[in-house]
Amino acid sequence: MIYEERKHGGDWIRCRQKEVKNMTYEEAVDYIESVPKFTKKNAPENTVELMERLGRPERKMKLVHVAGTNGKGSVCSFIASMLTAGKKETGLFISPHLVKINERFQINNVPVSDEEFLSAYLEVKKVMEEMIKDGFFHPTYFEILFAICMVIFRERKVEYAVLETGLGGRLDTTNVVEHPMVTVITSISLDHTEILGDTVEKIAWEKAGIIKEGVPVIYDGRNEAAAKVIRERAEKLHAPAKGFTEDMYRICGMTDKSIDFMLNVGYYENRVITAPYPAPYQAVNSSLALMAMETVDPGHEIAIETRLKALAATHWQGRMETVLPGVIVDGAHNEDGIREFVRTLNSVQEGKRIVLLFSAVVEKNYERMIETICNTGRVCEVIATEIHGSRIVPAGKLAEVFRKYTKVPVTDFADIREAFETAREKRDGGLLFCVGSLYLVGAIKEIIEENRQ
């Protein structure tokens, strides 16, 4: 195995170089995962160079570009589902993946095959090697994945591509797209403050970096501080802007699997809309997706009945997802996400036993997240566990924090499988919520799949 050192943003990283002849899918994934995920970003020019050498495949598609702190994955999934239901060849690029890397690249709501992934990777790798030889920086983890995605979508002749940003917006790899049909900015709150800024306004400014000259923008306008930044950016770029506010929707009902609401916006007025998750925030995400569709399909080629049916049938992994009877996983992994999770928790029938399985990564304000959950008084028992890797918060440390804010039984297990099985036993006919980290959600889904096999 040969290693080559390349300078990256002032740091030196080791990038593994392998012969690609007869490379397997597993070896390709292993190489990508070996590229540091949390290094400094390359300058946008590096991404542009990569896409230029690939023939600018993103220019061959109609693009929907989505950024935000929370909800952007759900919005992307809702839009892609509606386009697919309308018989449009639709690509979806999302992150992160929970179990398998192919989840990031979907066509008509189906992850691409291993063979398609490998074929695209080999094309991208050849271009990467040429770039490095010519003195450019080695593409980052996310640059590689985006390039692979665009190659796959080009080969499959995707008509519409729905793109979720990774981190931020202004300097995000996906922001290489030049003229999307519409940009969407979901809810904005304090997250990744060490990178994006320590105020909502600073983070909103970064997210608003995806707004393009003259391109309509749909945004969550419920936070006035963030909305003001987005409106000012849109006005500067002559981009028609439409914000979603609290008075635009009304929740009609909720079950343990879905939520019904009415959206008082043009085409959708006086219709009961069903979002397929028992979480109030999904009514907001659904609304943003429906509003975006008015720009994507202003002539209503995709009828309202088709849109709403597709919306209700959308399956989005790890977001208030019932994975086993009485077992719900949710990717809430920051303070704002936990606040939304708590709204769902408070809607559970009084007297219902609730068990919590929790884990978090070190850079999050997990103590505030824990305090918010405990303040509901709804959790009957807590199991703390830990994810693997450099971002670990030991299960014992999380358990200590829980004991500061609750008197209910708290136990900890370093092993996620043991923690999950214990939590299932403790559920005792009630509900088990698994929250705090998308890595935890992915690990649980992997355990369930292994058990099924």
Coordinates of C-alpha atoms in Angstrom, one line a residue:
M1 CA 0.0 0.0 0.0
I2 CA 1.5 3.3 -1.1
Y3 CA 0.9 6.6 0.7
E4 CA 1.5 10.1 -0.6
E5 CA 1.4 13.3 1.4
R6 CA -0.4 16.4 0.1
K7 CA -0.7 19.8 1.6
H8 CA -4.3 20.6 2.4
G9 CA -5.4 24.1 3.7
G10 CA -2.1 24.5 5.6
D11 CA -2.2 21.0 7.1
W12 CA -0.5 17.9 5.9
I13 CA -2.7 14.9 5.4
R14 CA -1.9 11.4 4.2
C15 CA -4.0 10.3 1.3
R16 CA -3.8 6.6 0.5
Q17 CA -3.1 5.8 -3.2
K18 CA -4.1 2.4 -4.5
E19 CA -4.1 0.8 -7.9
V20 CA -7.6 0.9 -9.3
K21 CA -7.3 -2.1 -11.5
N22 CA -9.8 -4.8 -10.4
M23 CA -10.8 -2.6 -7.5
T24 CA -13.9 -3.8 -5.6
Y25 CA -16.8 -1.8 -4.3
E26 CA -15.6 -2.4 -0.7
E27 CA -12.1 -1.1 -1.6
A28 CA -13.6 2.0 -3.1
V29 CA -15.6 2.8 0.0
D30 CA -12.6 2.1 2.2
Y31 CA -10.5 4.6 0.2
I32 CA -13.2 7.3 0.5
E33 CA -13.7 6.7 4.2
S34 CA -9.9 7.0 4.7
V35 CA -10.0 10.6 3.4
P36 CA -10.2 12.9 6.4
K37 CA -13.8 14.1 6.8
F38 CA -13.2 17.0 9.1
T39 CA -10.2 18.8 7.6
K40 CA -10.3 22.4 6.4
K41 CA -12.3 22.9 3.3
N42 CA -10.7 23.3 -0.1
A43 CA -11.2 26.6 -1.8
P44 CA -14.3 26.6 -4.1
E45 CA -11.9 26.8 -7.1
N46 CA -10.8 23.2 -6.3
T47 CA -14.3 21.9 -6.6
V48 CA -14.9 23.8 -9.8
E49 CA -11.7 22.3 -11.3
L50 CA -12.9 18.8 -10.3
M51 CA -16.3 19.4 -12.0
E52 CA -14.7 21.0 -15.0
R53 CA -12.6 17.9 -15.6
L54 CA -15.7 15.8 -15.3
G55 CA -17.4 17.8 -18.0
R56 CA -19.7 19.8 -15.6
P57 CA -22.4 17.1 -15.3
E58 CA -24.5 19.2 -13.0
R59 CA -25.3 21.6 -15.9
K60 CA -27.2 18.9 -17.6
M61 CA -29.9 18.7 -14.8
K62 CA -32.7 20.9 -13.4
L63 CA -31.5 21.5 -9.8
V64 CA -33.2 22.1 -6.5
H65 CA -30.7 23.3 -3.8
V66 CA -31.5 23.0 -0.1
A67 CA -29.6 24.3 2.9
G68 CA -30.5 24.8 6.6
T69 CA -29.7 23.7 10.1
N70 CA -32.5 21.2 10.6
G71 CA -35.0 19.7 8.2
K72 CA -33.1 20.0 4.9
G73 CA -32.9 16.2 4.4
S74 CA -36.6 15.9 5.0
V75 CA -37.4 18.7 2.6
C76 CA -35.2 17.2 -0.1
S77 CA -36.9 13.8 0.3
F78 CA -40.4 15.3 0.1
I79 CA -39.5 17.2 -3.1
A80 CA -37.9 14.1 -4.7
S81 CA -40.9 12.0 -3.8
M82 CA -43.3 14.4 -5.5
L83 CA -41.2 14.7 -8.6
T84 CA -40.8 10.9 -8.8
A85 CA -44.6 10.5 -8.4
G86 CA -44.9 12.9 -11.3
K87 CA -43.0 10.5 -13.5
K88 CA -39.8 12.7 -13.6
E89 CA -36.5 11.0 -13.5
T90 CA -35.3 12.3 -10.2
G91 CA -31.9 12.2 -8.4
L92 CA -31.5 12.8 -4.7
F93 CA -28.2 13.7 -3.0
I94 CA -28.3 13.6 0.8
S95 CA -26.0 13.2 3.8
P96 CA -25.0 11.5 6.0
H97 CA -25.7 7.9 5.2
L98 CA -26.9 5.8 8.2
V99 CA -25.8 2.3 7.1
K100 CA -24.5 2.2 3.6
I101 CA -22.8 4.9 1.6
N102 CA -25.1 4.3 -1.4
E103 CA -28.0 5.9 0.6
R104 CA -26.5 9.3 -0.4
F105 CA -27.3 8.8 -4.1
Q106 CA -30.8 7.9 -4.9
I107 CA -32.7 7.8 -8.2
N108 CA -36.5 7.7 -8.0
N109 CA -36.1 7.1 -4.3
V110 CA -34.0 4.0 -4.7
P111 CA -30.3 4.0 -3.7
V112 CA -27.9 3.3 -6.6
S113 CA -26.3 -0.1 -7.0
D114 CA -22.8 -1.0 -5.9
E115 CA -21.8 -1.4 -9.6
E116 CA -23.0 2.1 -10.5
F117 CA -21.2 3.5 -7.5
L118 CA -17.9 1.8 -8.3
S119 CA -18.1 2.8 -12.0
A120 CA -18.6 6.5 -11.1
Y121 CA -15.9 6.3 -8.4
L122 CA -13.3 5.0 -10.9
E123 CA -14.0 7.9 -13.2
V124 CA -13.7 10.4 -10.4
K125 CA -10.6 8.8 -9.1
K126 CA -8.9 9.1 -12.4
V127 CA -9.7 12.8 -12.5
M128 CA -8.5 13.2 -8.9
E129 CA -5.1 11.7 -9.8
E130 CA -4.7 14.0 -12.7
M131 CA -5.6 17.0 -10.6
I132 CA -3.0 16.1 -7.9
K133 CA -0.4 15.5 -10.6
D134 CA -1.1 19.1 -11.9
G135 CA -0.6 20.6 -8.4
F136 CA -4.2 20.8 -7.2
F137 CA -5.3 19.8 -3.7
H138 CA -6.6 16.3 -3.1
P139 CA -10.5 16.6 -3.1
T140 CA -12.1 16.3 0.3
Y141 CA -14.4 13.5 1.5
F142 CA -17.5 15.5 0.5
E143 CA -16.1 16.7 -2.8
I144 CA -15.5 13.1 -3.8
L145 CA -19.0 12.0 -2.9
F146 CA -20.6 15.0 -4.7
A147 CA -18.5 14.3 -7.8
I148 CA -19.5 10.6 -7.7
C149 CA -23.2 11.6 -7.4
M150 CA -23.1 14.0 -10.4
V151 CA -21.4 11.3 -12.6
I152 CA -24.1 8.7 -11.6
F153 CA -26.9 11.2 -12.3
R154 CA -25.4 12.1 -15.7
E155 CA -25.1 8.4 -16.7
R156 CA -28.7 7.7 -15.6
K157 CA -29.9 10.8 -17.5
V158 CA -31.5 12.4 -14.4
E159 CA -33.9 15.3 -15.3
Y160 CA -34.2 16.7 -11.8
A161 CA -31.6 16.6 -9.1
V162 CA -32.4 17.6 -5.5
L163 CA -29.3 18.5 -3.6
E164 CA -28.8 18.8 0.1
T165 CA -25.9 20.9 1.3
G166 CA -23.4 19.3 3.7
L167 CA -22.2 21.9 6.2
G168 CA -23.1 25.6 5.7
G169 CA -23.9 26.8 2.2
R170 CA -21.7 29.6 1.0
L171 CA -18.6 27.4 0.9
D172 CA -20.3 24.1 0.6
T173 CA -19.2 21.8 -2.2
T174 CA -22.7 21.6 -3.6
N175 CA -22.6 25.4 -4.1
V176 CA -20.7 24.9 -7.3
V177 CA -24.1 24.7 -9.0
E178 CA -24.7 27.9 -11.0
H179 CA -28.4 28.3 -11.7
P180 CA -30.8 26.0 -9.8
M181 CA -34.6 26.3 -10.4
V182 CA -35.1 27.2 -6.7
T183 CA -33.2 27.4 -3.5
V184 CA -34.7 26.4 -0.2
I185 CA -33.5 27.4 3.3
T186 CA -34.9 25.4 6.2
S187 CA -34.9 26.3 9.9
I188 CA -31.7 27.9 11.2
S189 CA -30.4 27.6 14.7
L190 CA -27.0 27.4 16.5
D191 CA -25.1 24.4 15.3
H192 CA -21.5 23.9 14.1
T193 CA -20.8 27.4 15.7
E194 CA -17.0 26.7 15.6
I195 CA -17.3 26.8 11.7
L196 CA -20.4 28.8 10.8
G197 CA -20.4 31.5 13.5
D198 CA -21.8 32.0 17.0
T199 CA -25.0 33.8 16.3
V200 CA -28.1 32.9 14.3
E201 CA -27.4 35.9 12.0
K202 CA -23.9 34.6 11.1
I203 CA -25.2 31.1 10.4
A204 CA -28.1 32.5 8.3
W205 CA -25.6 34.5 6.3
E206 CA -23.6 31.3 5.6
K207 CA -26.7 29.3 4.6
A208 CA -28.0 32.2 2.5
G209 CA -24.8 31.8 0.4
I210 CA -26.7 29.3 -1.8
I211 CA -29.0 32.1 -3.1
K212 CA -28.3 32.9 -6.7
E213 CA -28.9 35.9 -8.9
G214 CA -32.6 35.9 -9.9
V215 CA -33.3 32.4 -8.6
P216 CA -36.4 32.2 -6.3
V217 CA -35.8 31.2 -2.7
I218 CA -38.3 29.6 -0.3
Y219 CA -37.3 29.9 3.4
D220 CA -38.4 29.2 6.9
G221 CA -39.2 32.7 8.1
R222 CA -40.3 31.8 11.7
N223 CA -37.0 33.1 13.2
E224 CA -37.0 36.9 12.3
A225 CA -33.3 37.3 12.9
A226 CA -32.5 34.6 10.4
A227 CA -35.3 35.7 8.0
K228 CA -34.0 39.3 7.9
V229 CA -30.5 38.1 6.7
I230 CA -32.1 35.8 4.1
R231 CA -34.4 38.6 2.8
E232 CA -31.5 41.1 2.5
R233 CA -29.4 38.6 0.6
A234 CA -32.2 37.7 -1.7
E235 CA -33.0 41.4 -2.4
K236 CA -29.3 42.1 -3.2
L237 CA -29.4 39.2 -5.8
H238 CA -32.8 40.1 -7.2
A239 CA -34.0 36.7 -6.0
P240 CA -37.8 36.5 -5.4
A241 CA -38.2 35.4 -1.8
K242 CA -41.1 33.8 0.0
G243 CA -41.0 33.0 3.7
F244 CA -43.0 30.4 5.6
T245 CA -44.5 31.8 8.8
E246 CA -46.5 30.3 11.7
D247 CA -49.8 31.8 10.5
M248 CA -49.6 29.8 7.2
Y249 CA -50.4 26.4 8.7
R250 CA -52.7 24.8 11.3
I251 CA -52.2 21.3 12.7
C252 CA -55.5 19.3 12.6
G253 CA -54.5 16.1 14.2
M254 CA -51.7 13.6 15.0
T255 CA -51.3 9.9 15.3
D256 CA -48.3 7.8 16.3
K257 CA -47.4 7.6 12.7
S258 CA -48.4 10.9 11.0
I259 CA -49.6 14.4 11.4
D260 CA -52.4 16.2 9.6
F261 CA -52.3 20.0 8.9
M262 CA -53.7 22.7 6.6
L263 CA -51.4 25.0 4.6
N264 CA -53.0 28.3 3.8
V265 CA -50.9 29.1 0.7
G266 CA -52.4 29.4 -2.8
Y267 CA -52.7 26.1 -4.5
Y268 CA -52.9 24.1 -1.2
E269 CA -55.6 26.1 0.6
N270 CA -58.5 24.2 2.2
R271 CA -56.8 20.8 1.8
V272 CA -55.8 18.5 4.6
I273 CA -52.2 17.5 4.2
T274 CA -50.7 14.4 5.8
A275 CA -47.0 14.3 6.7
P276 CA -45.8 10.7 7.4
Y277 CA -44.2 11.4 10.7
P278 CA -45.6 12.1 14.2
A279 CA -43.7 15.3 14.6
P280 CA -45.0 18.9 14.4
Y281 CA -41.8 20.1 12.7
Q282 CA -42.5 17.8 9.7
A283 CA -45.6 20.0 9.0
V284 CA -43.1 22.9 8.5
N285 CA -40.8 20.8 6.3
S286 CA -43.7 19.5 4.3
S287 CA -44.9 23.1 3.8
L288 CA -41.5 24.3 2.5
A289 CA -41.4 21.4 0.1
L290 CA -44.9 22.1 -1.2
M291 CA -44.1 25.8 -1.6
A292 CA -40.9 24.9 -3.5
M293 CA -42.9 22.7 -5.9
E294 CA -44.8 25.8 -7.0
T295 CA -41.6 27.1 -8.5
V296 CA -40.4 23.8 -9.8
D297 CA -43.8 23.0 -11.4
P298 CA -45.7 26.3 -11.7
G299 CA -48.0 24.9 -14.4
H300 CA -49.1 22.1 -12.0
E301 CA -48.2 19.3 -14.4
I302 CA -47.9 17.3 -11.2
A303 CA -51.4 17.6 -9.8
I304 CA -52.1 18.4 -6.2
E305 CA -53.5 14.9 -5.5
T306 CA -50.3 13.4 -6.8
R307 CA -48.1 15.7 -4.8
L308 CA -50.0 15.1 -1.5
K309 CA -50.2 11.4 -2.0
A310 CA -46.4 11.3 -2.6
L311 CA -45.8 13.5 0.4
A312 CA -47.8 11.2 2.7
A313 CA -45.9 8.1 1.3
T314 CA -42.4 9.5 1.7
H315 CA -40.0 7.4 3.8
W316 CA -37.1 9.3 5.3
Q317 CA -34.7 7.2 7.4
G318 CA -33.9 8.2 10.9
R319 CA -36.5 10.9 11.4
M320 CA -39.1 9.9 13.8
E321 CA -38.9 6.5 12.1
T322 CA -40.7 3.5 13.7
V323 CA -38.1 0.7 13.1
L324 CA -39.7 -1.9 15.3
P325 CA -43.1 -2.0 17.2
G326 CA -42.9 0.6 19.9
V327 CA -39.3 1.6 18.9
I328 CA -38.7 5.0 17.2
V329 CA -35.4 6.4 16.1
D330 CA -34.9 10.1 15.5
G331 CA -31.8 11.9 14.2
A332 CA -32.2 15.0 16.5
H333 CA -28.6 15.8 17.3
N334 CA -28.5 19.5 18.3
E335 CA -30.4 21.8 20.7
D336 CA -32.9 22.9 18.1
G337 CA -33.5 19.3 17.0
I338 CA -34.0 18.2 20.5
R339 CA -36.5 21.0 21.2
E340 CA -38.5 19.7 18.2
F341 CA -38.2 16.1 19.5
V342 CA -39.5 17.3 22.9
R343 CA -42.6 18.7 21.2
T344 CA -43.3 15.2 19.9
L345 CA -42.5 13.7 23.3
N346 CA -45.1 16.0 24.9
S347 CA -47.7 14.9 22.5
V348 CA -47.5 11.2 23.6
Q349 CA -50.5 10.1 25.6
E350 CA -50.2 10.8 29.3
G351 CA -49.3 7.7 31.3
K352 CA -47.6 6.0 28.4
R353 CA -44.2 4.5 29.5
I354 CA -41.3 6.2 27.7
V355 CA -37.8 4.8 27.7
L356 CA -34.9 6.9 26.2
L357 CA -31.7 5.5 24.6
F358 CA -29.3 8.4 24.1
S359 CA -25.9 9.1 22.7
A360 CA -24.1 12.3 21.4
V361 CA -20.9 13.5 19.8
V362 CA -18.4 15.6 21.7
E363 CA -18.8 18.9 19.8
K364 CA -22.5 19.2 20.6
N365 CA -23.9 20.9 23.7
Y366 CA -25.2 17.5 25.0
E367 CA -25.7 18.8 28.5
R368 CA -28.3 21.3 27.3
M369 CA -29.9 18.6 25.1
I370 CA -30.2 16.3 28.1
E371 CA -31.6 19.1 30.3
T372 CA -34.2 19.9 27.7
I373 CA -35.4 16.3 27.5
C374 CA -35.4 15.8 31.3
N375 CA -37.4 19.0 31.9
T376 CA -40.4 17.4 30.1
G377 CA -40.8 14.9 33.0
R378 CA -42.0 12.4 30.4
V379 CA -39.1 9.9 30.4
C380 CA -39.5 7.0 32.7
E381 CA -36.0 5.5 32.3
V382 CA -32.7 6.3 30.5
I383 CA -30.1 4.2 28.8
A384 CA -26.9 6.0 27.8
T385 CA -24.5 4.6 25.3
E386 CA -21.6 5.8 23.1
I387 CA -20.8 6.0 19.4
H388 CA -17.4 4.8 18.2
G389 CA -14.6 7.0 16.9
S390 CA -12.8 10.1 17.8
R391 CA -15.9 12.1 18.6
I392 CA -17.0 9.8 21.4
V393 CA -18.6 10.9 24.6
P394 CA -18.3 8.0 27.1
A395 CA -21.6 6.5 28.1
G396 CA -20.7 6.9 31.8
K397 CA -20.2 10.7 31.3
L398 CA -23.6 11.0 29.6
A399 CA -25.2 9.0 32.4
E400 CA -23.7 11.4 35.0
V401 CA -25.2 14.4 33.2
F402 CA -28.7 12.7 33.1
R403 CA -28.5 12.1 36.9
K404 CA -28.1 15.9 37.4
Y405 CA -31.4 16.6 35.8
T406 CA -33.6 13.5 36.5
K407 CA -34.5 11.1 39.3
V408 CA -35.6 8.3 37.0
P409 CA -33.3 5.2 36.7
V410 CA -30.2 5.9 34.5
T411 CA -27.9 3.1 33.3
D412 CA -25.0 3.1 30.8
F413 CA -23.5 0.6 28.4
A414 CA -20.5 1.3 26.2
D415 CA -21.7 -1.3 23.7
I416 CA -24.5 0.0 21.6
R417 CA -25.9 -3.5 20.9
E418 CA -26.1 -4.3 24.7
A419 CA -27.6 -0.8 25.3
F420 CA -30.3 -1.3 22.6
E421 CA -31.3 -4.7 23.7
T422 CA -31.5 -3.6 27.3
A423 CA -33.6 -0.5 26.3
R424 CA -36.0 -2.7 24.4
E425 CA -36.5 -4.9 27.5
K426 CA -37.1 -1.8 29.6
R427 CA -39.8 -0.6 27.2
D428 CA -42.2 -3.0 28.7
G429 CA -45.1 -2.3 26.3
G430 CA -44.4 1.5 26.2
L431 CA -42.3 3.5 23.7
L432 CA -38.6 3.5 23.2
F433 CA -37.1 6.7 21.6
C434 CA -33.5 6.5 20.4
V435 CA -32.1 10.0 19.9
G436 CA -29.1 12.3 20.2
S437 CA -27.0 11.3 17.2
L438 CA -27.4 10.1 13.6
Y439 CA -24.5 7.8 14.2
L440 CA -26.6 6.1 17.0
V441 CA -29.5 5.8 14.5
G442 CA -27.3 4.2 11.9
A443 CA -25.9 1.7 14.4
I444 CA -29.3 0.7 15.6
K445 CA -30.6 0.2 12.0
E446 CA -27.5 -1.9 11.3
I447 CA -28.2 -4.0 14.4
I448 CA -31.8 -4.6 13.4
E449 CA -30.8 -5.5 9.8
E450 CA -28.2 -8.0 11.1
N451 CA -30.8 -9.6 13.4
R452 CA -33.2 -9.9 10.5
Q453 CA -30.6 -11.7 8.4

